[in-house]
Amino acid sequence: GKLKITAYFKADALTVPVKSVFRDETDDNQRFVLVVDDEGQHHRRDVTIGRSTDKLTEITGGLTVGERILLDKPADDDTAESSGGESQ
Protein backbone atom coordinates (compact mmCIF):
# COMPACT_ATOMS: atom_id res chain seq x y z
CA GLY A 1 0.00 0.00 0.00
CA LYS A 2 0.85 3.62 -0.27
CA LEU A 3 1.73 5.87 2.63
CA LYS A 4 0.08 9.28 2.59
CA ILE A 5 1.69 12.01 4.69
CA THR A 6 -0.33 15.11 5.41
CA ALA A 7 1.50 18.15 6.72
CA TYR A 8 -0.27 20.11 9.44
CA PHE A 9 0.28 23.81 9.89
CA LYS A 10 -1.81 26.28 11.81
CA ALA A 11 -0.28 29.75 11.99
CA ASP A 12 -2.22 30.89 15.06
CA ALA A 13 -1.93 27.64 17.02
CA LEU A 14 -1.24 28.01 20.74
CA THR A 15 1.50 25.50 21.55
CA VAL A 16 3.31 24.49 24.72
CA PRO A 17 6.08 21.97 25.39
CA VAL A 18 4.75 18.39 25.55
CA LYS A 19 6.24 17.88 29.01
CA SER A 20 4.18 20.77 30.44
CA VAL A 21 0.83 19.07 29.68
CA PHE A 22 -0.18 16.58 32.36
CA ARG A 23 -2.72 13.76 32.35
CA ASP A 24 -5.37 13.62 35.08
CA GLU A 25 -4.80 10.59 37.33
CA THR A 26 -8.52 9.77 37.52
CA ASP A 27 -9.61 10.70 33.98
CA ASP A 28 -7.29 9.50 31.23
CA ASN A 29 -8.90 11.85 28.69
CA GLN A 30 -8.44 15.02 30.75
CA ARG A 31 -5.28 17.10 30.34
CA PHE A 32 -4.12 20.06 32.40
CA VAL A 33 -1.32 22.59 32.76
CA LEU A 34 -0.03 24.39 35.84
CA VAL A 35 -0.54 28.13 35.32
CA VAL A 36 1.70 30.53 37.28
CA ASP A 37 -0.02 33.64 38.65
CA ASP A 38 1.47 37.09 39.37
CA GLU A 39 2.53 36.00 42.87
CA GLY A 40 4.45 33.01 41.49
CA GLN A 41 1.88 30.46 42.73
CA HIS A 42 0.83 27.66 40.37
CA HIS A 43 -2.73 26.49 39.83
CA ARG A 44 -4.14 23.59 37.83
CA ARG A 45 -6.00 24.58 34.66
CA ASP A 46 -7.82 21.97 32.59
CA VAL A 47 -7.08 22.34 28.89
CA THR A 48 -8.26 20.85 25.63
CA ILE A 49 -5.48 19.61 23.40
CA GLY A 50 -5.23 19.33 19.64
CA ARG A 51 -2.34 17.85 17.74
CA SER A 52 1.08 17.05 19.17
CA THR A 53 4.59 16.61 17.85
CA ASP A 54 7.46 15.08 19.79
CA LYS A 55 8.16 18.55 21.28
CA LEU A 56 4.98 20.63 21.21
CA THR A 57 1.30 20.15 22.02
CA GLU A 58 -1.42 22.35 20.58
CA ILE A 59 -3.80 23.81 23.18
CA THR A 60 -7.24 24.40 21.69
CA GLY A 61 -8.97 25.55 24.87
CA GLY A 62 -8.34 26.65 28.46
CA LEU A 63 -5.17 28.70 28.00
CA THR A 64 -4.43 32.05 26.38
CA VAL A 65 -1.28 33.34 24.70
CA GLY A 66 1.18 34.86 27.16
CA GLU A 67 0.06 32.97 30.27
CA ARG A 68 2.97 31.42 32.18
CA ILE A 69 2.96 27.70 32.91
CA LEU A 70 5.28 25.32 34.74
CA LEU A 71 7.33 23.12 32.45
CA ASP A 72 7.47 20.27 34.99
CA LYS A 73 5.31 19.13 37.89
CA PRO A 74 6.90 20.27 41.14
CA ALA A 75 8.14 17.45 43.36
CA ASP A 76 6.28 19.01 46.28
CA ASP A 77 2.98 20.52 45.21
CA ASP A 78 3.23 23.21 47.90
CA THR A 79 6.24 24.75 46.21
CA ALA A 80 5.59 27.31 43.55
CA GLU A 81 8.57 27.07 41.28
CA SER A 82 8.31 29.67 38.59
CA SER A 83 10.79 27.94 36.32
CA GLY A 84 8.06 28.16 33.77
CA GLY A 85 7.72 28.93 30.13
CA GLU A 86 5.37 31.14 28.24
CA SER A 87 2.65 29.81 25.99
CA GLN A 88 3.25 30.69 22.36
Coordinates of N, CA, C and O in Angstrom, one line a residue:
G1 N 0.8 -1.2 0.0 CA 0.0 0.0 0.0 C 0.8 1.2 0.0 O 2.0 1.2 0.2
K2 N 0.2 2.3 -0.2 CA 0.8 3.6 -0.3 C 0.7 4.3 1.1 O -0.3 4.1 1.8
L3 N 1.7 5.1 1.4 CA 1.7 5.9 2.6 C 1.4 7.3 2.3 O 2.1 7.9 1.4
K4 N 0.4 7.9 2.9 CA 0.1 9.3 2.6 C 0.5 10.1 3.8 O 0.0 9.8 4.9
I5 N 1.3 11.1 3.6 CA 1.7 12.0 4.7 C 1.0 13.4 4.5 O 1.1 14.0 3.4
T6 N 0.3 13.8 5.5 CA -0.3 15.1 5.4 C 0.3 16.1 6.4 O 0.4 15.8 7.6
A7 N 0.9 17.1 5.9 CA 1.5 18.2 6.7 C 0.4 18.9 7.4 O -0.7 19.2 6.9
Y8 N 0.7 19.3 8.7 CA -0.3 20.1 9.4 C 0.4 21.4 9.9 O 1.4 21.4 10.5
F9 N -0.2 22.5 9.5 CA 0.3 23.8 9.9 C -0.9 24.7 10.2 O -1.9 24.8 9.5
K10 N -0.8 25.3 11.4 CA -1.8 26.3 11.8 C -1.1 27.5 12.4 O -0.5 27.4 13.5
A11 N -1.1 28.6 11.6 CA -0.3 29.8 12.0 C -0.6 30.3 13.4 O 0.3 30.7 14.1
D12 N -1.9 30.3 13.8 CA -2.2 30.9 15.1 C -2.4 29.9 16.2 O -3.0 30.1 17.2
A13 N -1.8 28.7 16.0 CA -1.9 27.6 17.0 C -1.2 28.0 18.3 O -0.1 28.6 18.3
L14 N -1.8 27.8 19.4 CA -1.2 28.0 20.7 C -0.6 26.7 21.1 O -1.2 25.7 21.2
T15 N 0.8 26.7 21.3 CA 1.5 25.5 21.6 C 2.3 25.6 22.8 O 2.8 26.7 23.2
V16 N 2.5 24.5 23.5 CA 3.3 24.5 24.7 C 4.2 23.2 24.6 O 3.8 22.3 23.9
P17 N 5.3 23.2 25.4 CA 6.1 22.0 25.4 C 5.3 20.8 25.9 O 4.5 20.9 26.8
V18 N 5.5 19.6 25.2 CA 4.7 18.4 25.5 C 4.8 18.1 27.0 O 3.9 17.7 27.7
K19 N 6.0 18.3 27.6 CA 6.2 17.9 29.0 C 5.5 18.8 30.0 O 5.4 18.4 31.2
S20 N 4.9 19.9 29.5 CA 4.2 20.8 30.4 C 2.7 20.5 30.5 O 1.9 21.1 31.2
V21 N 2.2 19.5 29.7 CA 0.8 19.1 29.7 C 0.7 17.7 30.4 O 1.4 16.8 30.1
F22 N -0.1 17.7 31.5 CA -0.2 16.6 32.4 C -1.5 15.9 32.2 O -2.5 16.5 31.8
R23 N -1.5 14.6 32.5 CA -2.7 13.8 32.4 C -3.3 13.6 33.7 O -2.6 13.4 34.7
D24 N -4.7 13.8 33.8 CA -5.4 13.6 35.1 C -5.3 12.2 35.5 O -5.4 11.3 34.7
E25 N -5.0 12.0 36.8 CA -4.8 10.6 37.3 C -6.1 9.8 37.4 O -6.1 8.6 37.3
T26 N -7.2 10.5 37.4 CA -8.5 9.8 37.5 C -9.3 9.7 36.2 O -10.2 8.9 36.0
D27 N -8.9 10.6 35.3 CA -9.6 10.7 34.0 C -8.6 10.8 32.9 O -7.9 11.8 32.6
D28 N -8.3 9.6 32.2 CA -7.3 9.5 31.2 C -7.4 10.5 30.1 O -6.5 10.8 29.4
N29 N -8.7 10.9 29.8 CA -8.9 11.8 28.7 C -8.7 13.3 29.0 O -8.7 14.2 28.2
Q30 N -8.6 13.6 30.3 CA -8.4 15.0 30.8 C -7.0 15.4 30.9 O -6.2 14.7 31.4
R31 N -6.6 16.6 30.3 CA -5.3 17.1 30.3 C -5.3 18.4 31.1 O -6.3 19.1 31.1
F32 N -4.2 18.8 31.7 CA -4.1 20.1 32.4 C -2.7 20.6 32.4 O -1.7 19.9 32.1
V33 N -2.6 21.9 32.6 CA -1.3 22.6 32.8 C -1.3 23.2 34.1 O -2.4 23.4 34.8
L34 N -0.2 23.7 34.6 CA 0.0 24.4 35.8 C 0.3 25.8 35.5 O 1.4 26.1 35.1
V35 N -0.7 26.7 35.7 CA -0.5 28.1 35.3 C 0.1 28.9 36.5 O -0.3 28.6 37.7
V36 N 1.0 29.7 36.2 CA 1.7 30.5 37.3 C 1.1 31.9 37.3 O 1.0 32.6 36.3
D37 N 0.6 32.3 38.5 CA 0.0 33.6 38.6 C 1.0 34.7 39.0 O 2.2 34.4 39.0
D38 N 0.6 36.0 39.1 CA 1.5 37.1 39.4 C 2.3 37.0 40.6 O 3.4 37.6 40.8
E39 N 1.8 36.2 41.6 CA 2.5 36.0 42.9 C 3.5 34.8 42.8 O 4.1 34.5 43.8
G40 N 3.5 34.1 41.6 CA 4.4 33.0 41.5 C 3.8 31.7 42.0 O 4.5 30.7 42.0
Q41 N 2.6 31.7 42.3 CA 1.9 30.5 42.7 C 1.3 29.7 41.5 O 0.9 30.4 40.5
H42 N 1.3 28.4 41.5 CA 0.8 27.7 40.4 C -0.5 27.1 40.7 O -0.8 26.7 41.8
H43 N -1.4 27.0 39.7 CA -2.7 26.5 39.8 C -3.0 25.6 38.6 O -2.7 25.9 37.5
R44 N -3.7 24.5 38.9 CA -4.1 23.6 37.8 C -5.2 24.3 36.9 O -6.1 24.9 37.4
R45 N -5.0 24.1 35.6 CA -6.0 24.6 34.7 C -6.2 23.5 33.7 O -5.3 23.0 33.0
D46 N -7.5 23.0 33.6 CA -7.8 22.0 32.6 C -7.8 22.6 31.2 O -8.2 23.7 31.0
V47 N -7.2 21.9 30.3 CA -7.1 22.3 28.9 C -7.6 21.3 27.9 O -7.7 20.1 28.2
T48 N -7.9 21.7 26.7 CA -8.3 20.9 25.6 C -7.1 20.9 24.7 O -6.6 21.9 24.3
I49 N -6.6 19.7 24.3 CA -5.5 19.6 23.4 C -5.9 19.2 22.0 O -6.9 18.6 21.8
G50 N -5.0 19.7 21.0 CA -5.2 19.3 19.6 C -4.1 18.4 19.2 O -3.9 17.4 19.9
R51 N -3.4 18.7 18.2 CA -2.3 17.9 17.7 C -1.1 18.0 18.5 O -0.9 19.0 19.2
S52 N -0.2 17.0 18.5 CA 1.1 17.1 19.2 C 2.2 16.6 18.3 O 2.0 15.7 17.4
T53 N 3.4 17.1 18.5 CA 4.6 16.6 17.9 C 5.4 16.0 19.0 O 4.9 15.9 20.1
D54 N 6.6 15.6 18.7 CA 7.5 15.1 19.8 C 7.9 16.2 20.8 O 8.3 15.9 21.9
K55 N 7.7 17.5 20.4 CA 8.2 18.5 21.3 C 7.0 19.5 21.7 O 7.1 20.1 22.8
L56 N 6.0 19.7 20.9 CA 5.0 20.6 21.2 C 3.6 20.0 21.2 O 3.3 19.1 20.4
T57 N 2.7 20.5 22.0 CA 1.3 20.2 22.0 C 0.5 21.4 21.8 O 0.7 22.4 22.4
E58 N -0.5 21.3 20.9 CA -1.4 22.4 20.6 C -2.5 22.4 21.7 O -3.1 21.4 22.0
I59 N -2.7 23.6 22.2 CA -3.8 23.8 23.2 C -4.9 24.5 22.5 O -4.8 25.6 21.9
T60 N -6.1 23.8 22.4 CA -7.2 24.4 21.7 C -8.3 25.1 22.6 O -9.2 25.7 22.2
G61 N -8.1 24.9 23.9 CA -9.0 25.5 24.9 C -8.4 25.5 26.3 O -7.7 24.6 26.7
G62 N -8.7 26.6 27.1 CA -8.3 26.6 28.5 C -7.1 27.5 28.8 O -6.8 27.7 30.0
L63 N -6.4 27.9 27.8 CA -5.2 28.7 28.0 C -5.1 29.8 27.0 O -5.5 29.6 25.8
T64 N -4.6 31.0 27.3 CA -4.4 32.0 26.4 C -3.0 32.4 26.2 O -2.1 32.1 27.1
V65 N -2.6 33.0 25.0 CA -1.3 33.3 24.7 C -0.7 34.3 25.8 O -1.4 35.2 26.2
G66 N 0.5 34.0 26.2 CA 1.2 34.9 27.2 C 1.1 34.4 28.6 O 1.8 34.9 29.5
E67 N 0.2 33.5 28.9 CA 0.1 33.0 30.3 C 1.3 32.1 30.6 O 1.8 31.4 29.7
R68 N 1.8 32.2 31.8 CA 3.0 31.4 32.2 C 2.5 30.1 32.8 O 1.6 30.0 33.5
I69 N 3.2 29.0 32.4 CA 3.0 27.7 32.9 C 4.3 27.1 33.4 O 5.3 27.4 32.9
L70 N 4.1 26.1 34.3 CA 5.3 25.3 34.7 C 5.6 24.3 33.7 O 4.7 23.7 33.0
L71 N 6.9 24.1 33.5 CA 7.3 23.1 32.5 C 7.3 21.7 33.0 O 7.2 20.7 32.3
D72 N 7.5 21.6 34.3 CA 7.5 20.3 35.0 C 6.6 20.3 36.2 O 6.4 21.4 36.8
K73 N 6.1 19.2 36.6 CA 5.3 19.1 37.9 C 6.3 19.3 39.0 O 7.3 18.6 39.1
P74 N 6.0 20.1 40.0 CA 6.9 20.3 41.1 C 6.9 19.0 42.0 O 5.9 18.3 42.1
A75 N 8.0 18.7 42.5 CA 8.1 17.4 43.4 C 7.2 17.6 44.6 O 6.5 16.6 44.9
D76 N 7.2 18.7 45.2 CA 6.3 19.0 46.3 C 5.3 20.0 45.8 O 5.6 21.1 45.4
D77 N 4.0 19.6 45.8 CA 3.0 20.5 45.2 C 2.8 21.8 46.0 O 2.1 22.7 45.5
D78 N 3.4 22.0 47.2 CA 3.2 23.2 47.9 C 4.2 24.2 47.4 O 4.1 25.4 47.8
T79 N 5.2 23.8 46.7 CA 6.2 24.8 46.2 C 5.8 25.3 44.9 O 5.3 24.7 44.0
A80 N 6.0 26.6 44.8 CA 5.6 27.3 43.5 C 6.9 27.7 42.8 O 7.4 28.8 43.0
E81 N 7.4 26.8 42.1 CA 8.6 27.1 41.3 C 8.1 27.8 40.0 O 7.2 27.4 39.3
S82 N 8.7 28.9 39.8 CA 8.3 29.7 38.6 C 9.3 29.5 37.5 O 9.6 30.4 36.8
S83 N 9.9 28.3 37.4 CA 10.8 27.9 36.3 C 9.9 27.5 35.1 O 10.0 26.5 34.6
G84 N 9.1 28.5 34.8 CA 8.1 28.2 33.8 C 8.4 28.7 32.4 O 9.4 29.4 32.3
G85 N 7.6 28.4 31.5 CA 7.7 28.9 30.1 C 6.5 29.7 29.8 O 5.6 29.8 30.6
E86 N 6.5 30.4 28.7 CA 5.4 31.1 28.2 C 4.7 30.4 27.1 O 5.4 29.9 26.2
S87 N 3.4 30.4 27.1 CA 2.6 29.8 26.0 C 2.8 30.6 24.7 O 2.9 31.9 24.8
Q88 N 2.9 30.0 23.6 CA 3.3 30.7 22.4 C 2.1 30.6 21.4 O 1.6 29.5 21.1

